[in-house]
């Protein structure tokens, strides 16, 4: 399994209520139409992480974000295939009107992880 994490920043003027309603009513509801998606969740950032920067350039490149999105997929290849589908393209179109991804990481889970 591959896990993709996105840091998301809302566009100016877009309210959290609008974005979160869309996530619950549209984004989550579309996941069953994307066979590669094993799990998907969006988390609201409630307290920005504090980081110490070693220089001004690094600090300037840091970008504020409001949400973190976690997507677990069967494989990147499978997900790339789903990204060409009409349901996914509609999600991207809607998302782009409200927010943008400011950072992305992709990784593989080590072992099964933990879940209570």
JSON list of C-alpha atoms in Angstrom, two decimals:
[
{"chain": "A", "resi": 1, "resn": "UNK", "atom": "CA", "xyz": [0.00, 0.00, 0.00]},
{"chain": "A", "resi": 2, "resn": "UNK", "atom": "CA", "xyz": [1.10, 3.54, -0.75]},
{"chain": "A", "resi": 3, "resn": "UNK", "atom": "CA", "xyz": [0.16, 6.53, 1.37]},
{"chain": "A", "resi": 4, "resn": "UNK", "atom": "CA", "xyz": [-0.04, 10.04, -0.04]},
{"chain": "A", "resi": 5, "resn": "UNK", "atom": "CA", "xyz": [-0.21, 13.05, 2.28]},
{"chain": "A", "resi": 6, "resn": "UNK", "atom": "CA", "xyz": [-1.18, 16.50, 1.11]},
{"chain": "A", "resi": 7, "resn": "UNK", "atom": "CA", "xyz": [-0.92, 19.77, 2.99]},
{"chain": "A", "resi": 8, "resn": "UNK", "atom": "CA", "xyz": [-3.81, 21.94, 1.85]},
{"chain": "A", "resi": 9, "resn": "UNK", "atom": "CA", "xyz": [-4.27, 25.70, 1.96]},
{"chain": "A", "resi": 10, "resn": "UNK", "atom": "CA", "xyz": [-7.65, 27.32, 1.34]},
{"chain": "A", "resi": 11, "resn": "UNK", "atom": "CA", "xyz": [-7.85, 30.13, -1.19]},
{"chain": "A", "resi": 12, "resn": "UNK", "atom": "CA", "xyz": [-8.58, 33.56, 0.22]},
{"chain": "A", "resi": 13, "resn": "UNK", "atom": "CA", "xyz": [-12.32, 33.99, 0.75]},
{"chain": "A", "resi": 14, "resn": "UNK", "atom": "CA", "xyz": [-13.10, 30.26, 0.99]},
{"chain": "A", "resi": 15, "resn": "UNK", "atom": "CA", "xyz": [-14.58, 29.42, 4.37]},
{"chain": "A", "resi": 16, "resn": "UNK", "atom": "CA", "xyz": [-13.72, 26.26, 6.29]},
{"chain": "A", "resi": 17, "resn": "UNK", "atom": "CA", "xyz": [-17.45, 25.45, 6.41]},
{"chain": "A", "resi": 18, "resn": "UNK", "atom": "CA", "xyz": [-17.67, 25.44, 2.60]},
{"chain": "A", "resi": 19, "resn": "UNK", "atom": "CA", "xyz": [-14.59, 23.27, 2.20]},
{"chain": "A", "resi": 20, "resn": "UNK", "atom": "CA", "xyz": [-15.46, 20.83, 4.98]},
{"chain": "A", "resi": 21, "resn": "UNK", "atom": "CA", "xyz": [-19.03, 20.43, 3.73]},
{"chain": "A", "resi": 22, "resn": "UNK", "atom": "CA", "xyz": [-17.68, 19.59, 0.28]},
{"chain": "A", "resi": 23, "resn": "UNK", "atom": "CA", "xyz": [-15.19, 17.10, 1.79]},
{"chain": "A", "resi": 24, "resn": "UNK", "atom": "CA", "xyz": [-17.95, 15.28, 3.71]},
{"chain": "A", "resi": 25, "resn": "UNK", "atom": "CA", "xyz": [-20.67, 15.42, 1.03]},
{"chain": "A", "resi": 26, "resn": "UNK", "atom": "CA", "xyz": [-18.70, 15.08, -2.21]},
{"chain": "A", "resi": 27, "resn": "UNK", "atom": "CA", "xyz": [-15.06, 14.10, -1.68]},
{"chain": "A", "resi": 28, "resn": "UNK", "atom": "CA", "xyz": [-15.72, 11.20, 0.71]},
{"chain": "A", "resi": 29, "resn": "UNK", "atom": "CA", "xyz": [-18.79, 10.11, -1.27]},
{"chain": "A", "resi": 30, "resn": "UNK", "atom": "CA", "xyz": [-16.75, 9.80, -4.48]},
{"chain": "A", "resi": 31, "resn": "UNK", "atom": "CA", "xyz": [-14.11, 7.47, -2.99]},
{"chain": "A", "resi": 32, "resn": "UNK", "atom": "CA", "xyz": [-16.07, 4.25, -3.73]},
{"chain": "A", "resi": 33, "resn": "UNK", "atom": "CA", "xyz": [-15.89, 5.20, -7.44]},
{"chain": "A", "resi": 34, "resn": "UNK", "atom": "CA", "xyz": [-12.06, 5.10, -7.29]},
{"chain": "A", "resi": 35, "resn": "UNK", "atom": "CA", "xyz": [-11.02, 1.43, -7.01]},
{"chain": "A", "resi": 36, "resn": "UNK", "atom": "CA", "xyz": [-7.43, 2.22, -6.01]},
{"chain": "A", "resi": 37, "resn": "UNK", "atom": "CA", "xyz": [-8.45, 4.17, -2.88]},
{"chain": "A", "resi": 38, "resn": "UNK", "atom": "CA", "xyz": [-8.24, 1.99, 0.23]},
{"chain": "A", "resi": 39, "resn": "UNK", "atom": "CA", "xyz": [-8.80, 4.82, 2.72]},
{"chain": "A", "resi": 40, "resn": "UNK", "atom": "CA", "xyz": [-9.12, 8.57, 2.64]},
{"chain": "A", "resi": 41, "resn": "UNK", "atom": "CA", "xyz": [-9.43, 11.25, 5.30]},
{"chain": "A", "resi": 42, "resn": "UNK", "atom": "CA", "xyz": [-9.01, 14.98, 5.71]},
{"chain": "A", "resi": 43, "resn": "UNK", "atom": "CA", "xyz": [-7.84, 16.47, 8.99]},
{"chain": "A", "resi": 44, "resn": "UNK", "atom": "CA", "xyz": [-8.29, 20.10, 10.03]},
{"chain": "A", "resi": 45, "resn": "UNK", "atom": "CA", "xyz": [-5.11, 21.64, 11.44]},
{"chain": "A", "resi": 46, "resn": "UNK", "atom": "CA", "xyz": [-6.06, 22.93, 14.86]},
{"chain": "A", "resi": 47, "resn": "UNK", "atom": "CA", "xyz": [-2.65, 24.14, 15.94]},
{"chain": "A", "resi": 48, "resn": "UNK", "atom": "CA", "xyz": [0.12, 24.92, 13.51]},
{"chain": "A", "resi": 49, "resn": "UNK", "atom": "CA", "xyz": [3.31, 22.99, 14.10]},
{"chain": "A", "resi": 50, "resn": "UNK", "atom": "CA", "xyz": [6.21, 25.04, 15.30]},
{"chain": "A", "resi": 51, "resn": "UNK", "atom": "CA", "xyz": [9.51, 24.53, 13.59]},
{"chain": "A", "resi": 52, "resn": "UNK", "atom": "CA", "xyz": [12.87, 26.10, 14.17]},
{"chain": "A", "resi": 53, "resn": "UNK", "atom": "CA", "xyz": [14.46, 27.29, 10.97]},
{"chain": "A", "resi": 54, "resn": "UNK", "atom": "CA", "xyz": [18.16, 27.34, 10.38]},
{"chain": "A", "resi": 55, "resn": "UNK", "atom": "CA", "xyz": [18.06, 30.30, 8.00]},
{"chain": "A", "resi": 56, "resn": "UNK", "atom": "CA", "xyz": [15.74, 32.96, 6.59]},
{"chain": "A", "resi": 57, "resn": "UNK", "atom": "CA", "xyz": [15.51, 31.27, 3.18]},
{"chain": "A", "resi": 58, "resn": "UNK", "atom": "CA", "xyz": [14.12, 28.06, 4.67]},
{"chain": "A", "resi": 59, "resn": "UNK", "atom": "CA", "xyz": [11.63, 30.06, 6.76]},
{"chain": "A", "resi": 60, "resn": "UNK", "atom": "CA", "xyz": [10.49, 32.02, 3.71]},
{"chain": "A", "resi": 61, "resn": "UNK", "atom": "CA", "xyz": [9.82, 28.83, 1.74]},
{"chain": "A", "resi": 62, "resn": "UNK", "atom": "CA", "xyz": [7.55, 27.46, 4.47]},
{"chain": "A", "resi": 63, "resn": "UNK", "atom": "CA", "xyz": [3.87, 27.79, 3.59]},
{"chain": "A", "resi": 64, "resn": "UNK", "atom": "CA", "xyz": [0.91, 27.87, 5.93]},
{"chain": "A", "resi": 65, "resn": "UNK", "atom": "CA", "xyz": [-1.64, 25.11, 5.49]},
{"chain": "A", "resi": 66, "resn": "UNK", "atom": "CA", "xyz": [-5.12, 24.51, 6.91]},
{"chain": "A", "resi": 67, "resn": "UNK", "atom": "CA", "xyz": [-5.73, 20.79, 6.30]},
{"chain": "A", "resi": 68, "resn": "UNK", "atom": "CA", "xyz": [-3.86, 17.52, 5.88]},
{"chain": "A", "resi": 69, "resn": "UNK", "atom": "CA", "xyz": [-5.28, 14.90, 3.52]},
{"chain": "A", "resi": 70, "resn": "UNK", "atom": "CA", "xyz": [-4.25, 11.26, 3.78]},
{"chain": "A", "resi": 71, "resn": "UNK", "atom": "CA", "xyz": [-4.91, 8.90, 0.87]},
{"chain": "A", "resi": 72, "resn": "UNK", "atom": "CA", "xyz": [-4.04, 5.21, 1.06]},
{"chain": "A", "resi": 73, "resn": "UNK", "atom": "CA", "xyz": [-3.98, 3.54, -2.35]},
{"chain": "A", "resi": 74, "resn": "UNK", "atom": "CA", "xyz": [-3.31, 0.06, -3.69]},
{"chain": "A", "resi": 75, "resn": "UNK", "atom": "CA", "xyz": [-0.43, 1.44, -5.79]},
{"chain": "A", "resi": 76, "resn": "UNK", "atom": "CA", "xyz": [0.64, 4.70, -7.42]},
{"chain": "A", "resi": 77, "resn": "UNK", "atom": "CA", "xyz": [0.03, 3.14, -10.83]},
{"chain": "A", "resi": 78, "resn": "UNK", "atom": "CA", "xyz": [-3.54, 2.20, -9.90]},
{"chain": "A", "resi": 79, "resn": "UNK", "atom": "CA", "xyz": [-4.17, 5.66, -8.47]},
{"chain": "A", "resi": 80, "resn": "UNK", "atom": "CA", "xyz": [-2.75, 7.36, -11.55]},
{"chain": "A", "resi": 81, "resn": "UNK", "atom": "CA", "xyz": [-5.23, 5.33, -13.60]},
{"chain": "A", "resi": 82, "resn": "UNK", "atom": "CA", "xyz": [-8.12, 6.48, -11.37]},
{"chain": "A", "resi": 83, "resn": "UNK", "atom": "CA", "xyz": [-6.92, 10.08, -11.71]},
{"chain": "A", "resi": 84, "resn": "UNK", "atom": "CA", "xyz": [-7.94, 9.93, -15.40]},
{"chain": "A", "resi": 85, "resn": "UNK", "atom": "CA", "xyz": [-11.55, 9.03, -14.55]},
{"chain": "A", "resi": 86, "resn": "UNK", "atom": "CA", "xyz": [-14.44, 11.53, -14.81]},
{"chain": "A", "resi": 87, "resn": "UNK", "atom": "CA", "xyz": [-15.28, 11.31, -11.08]},
{"chain": "A", "resi": 88, "resn": "UNK", "atom": "CA", "xyz": [-11.69, 12.16, -10.12]},
{"chain": "A", "resi": 89, "resn": "UNK", "atom": "CA", "xyz": [-11.46, 14.99, -12.64]},
{"chain": "A", "resi": 90, "resn": "UNK", "atom": "CA", "xyz": [-14.65, 16.48, -11.17]},
{"chain": "A", "resi": 91, "resn": "UNK", "atom": "CA", "xyz": [-13.09, 16.32, -7.69]},
{"chain": "A", "resi": 92, "resn": "UNK", "atom": "CA", "xyz": [-10.02, 18.15, -8.94]},
{"chain": "A", "resi": 93, "resn": "UNK", "atom": "CA", "xyz": [-12.13, 20.81, -10.63]},
{"chain": "A", "resi": 94, "resn": "UNK", "atom": "CA", "xyz": [-14.13, 21.43, -7.43]},
{"chain": "A", "resi": 95, "resn": "UNK", "atom": "CA", "xyz": [-11.05, 21.32, -5.21]},
{"chain": "A", "resi": 96, "resn": "UNK", "atom": "CA", "xyz": [-9.11, 23.79, -7.36]},
{"chain": "A", "resi": 97, "resn": "UNK", "atom": "CA", "xyz": [-11.85, 26.39, -6.85]},
{"chain": "A", "resi": 98, "resn": "UNK", "atom": "CA", "xyz": [-11.44, 26.20, -3.06]},
{"chain": "A", "resi": 99, "resn": "UNK", "atom": "CA", "xyz": [-7.86, 25.24, -2.23]},
{"chain": "A", "resi": 100, "resn": "UNK", "atom": "CA", "xyz": [-4.46, 24.13, -3.36]},
{"chain": "A", "resi": 101, "resn": "UNK", "atom": "CA", "xyz": [-1.98, 21.49, -2.29]},
{"chain": "A", "resi": 102, "resn": "UNK", "atom": "CA", "xyz": [1.12, 23.22, -0.93]},
{"chain": "A", "resi": 103, "resn": "UNK", "atom": "CA", "xyz": [3.13, 20.06, -0.19]},
{"chain": "A", "resi": 104, "resn": "UNK", "atom": "CA", "xyz": [2.92, 16.36, -0.99]},
{"chain": "A", "resi": 105, "resn": "UNK", "atom": "CA", "xyz": [4.69, 13.34, 0.42]},
{"chain": "A", "resi": 106, "resn": "UNK", "atom": "CA", "xyz": [4.34, 9.76, -0.73]},
{"chain": "A", "resi": 107, "resn": "UNK", "atom": "CA", "xyz": [5.47, 6.77, 1.26]},
{"chain": "A", "resi": 108, "resn": "UNK", "atom": "CA", "xyz": [5.05, 3.15, 2.18]},
{"chain": "A", "resi": 109, "resn": "UNK", "atom": "CA", "xyz": [3.76, 2.10, 5.62]},
{"chain": "A", "resi": 110, "resn": "UNK", "atom": "CA", "xyz": [6.25, 0.22, 7.75]},
{"chain": "A", "resi": 111, "resn": "UNK", "atom": "CA", "xyz": [4.51, -2.97, 8.89]},
{"chain": "A", "resi": 112, "resn": "UNK", "atom": "CA", "xyz": [0.82, -2.95, 9.70]},
{"chain": "A", "resi": 113, "resn": "UNK", "atom": "CA", "xyz": [0.99, 0.15, 11.87]},
{"chain": "A", "resi": 114, "resn": "UNK", "atom": "CA", "xyz": [-1.23, 0.51, 14.91]},
{"chain": "A", "resi": 115, "resn": "UNK", "atom": "CA", "xyz": [-4.93, 1.20, 15.28]},
{"chain": "A", "resi": 116, "resn": "UNK", "atom": "CA", "xyz": [-6.90, 0.66, 18.51]}
]
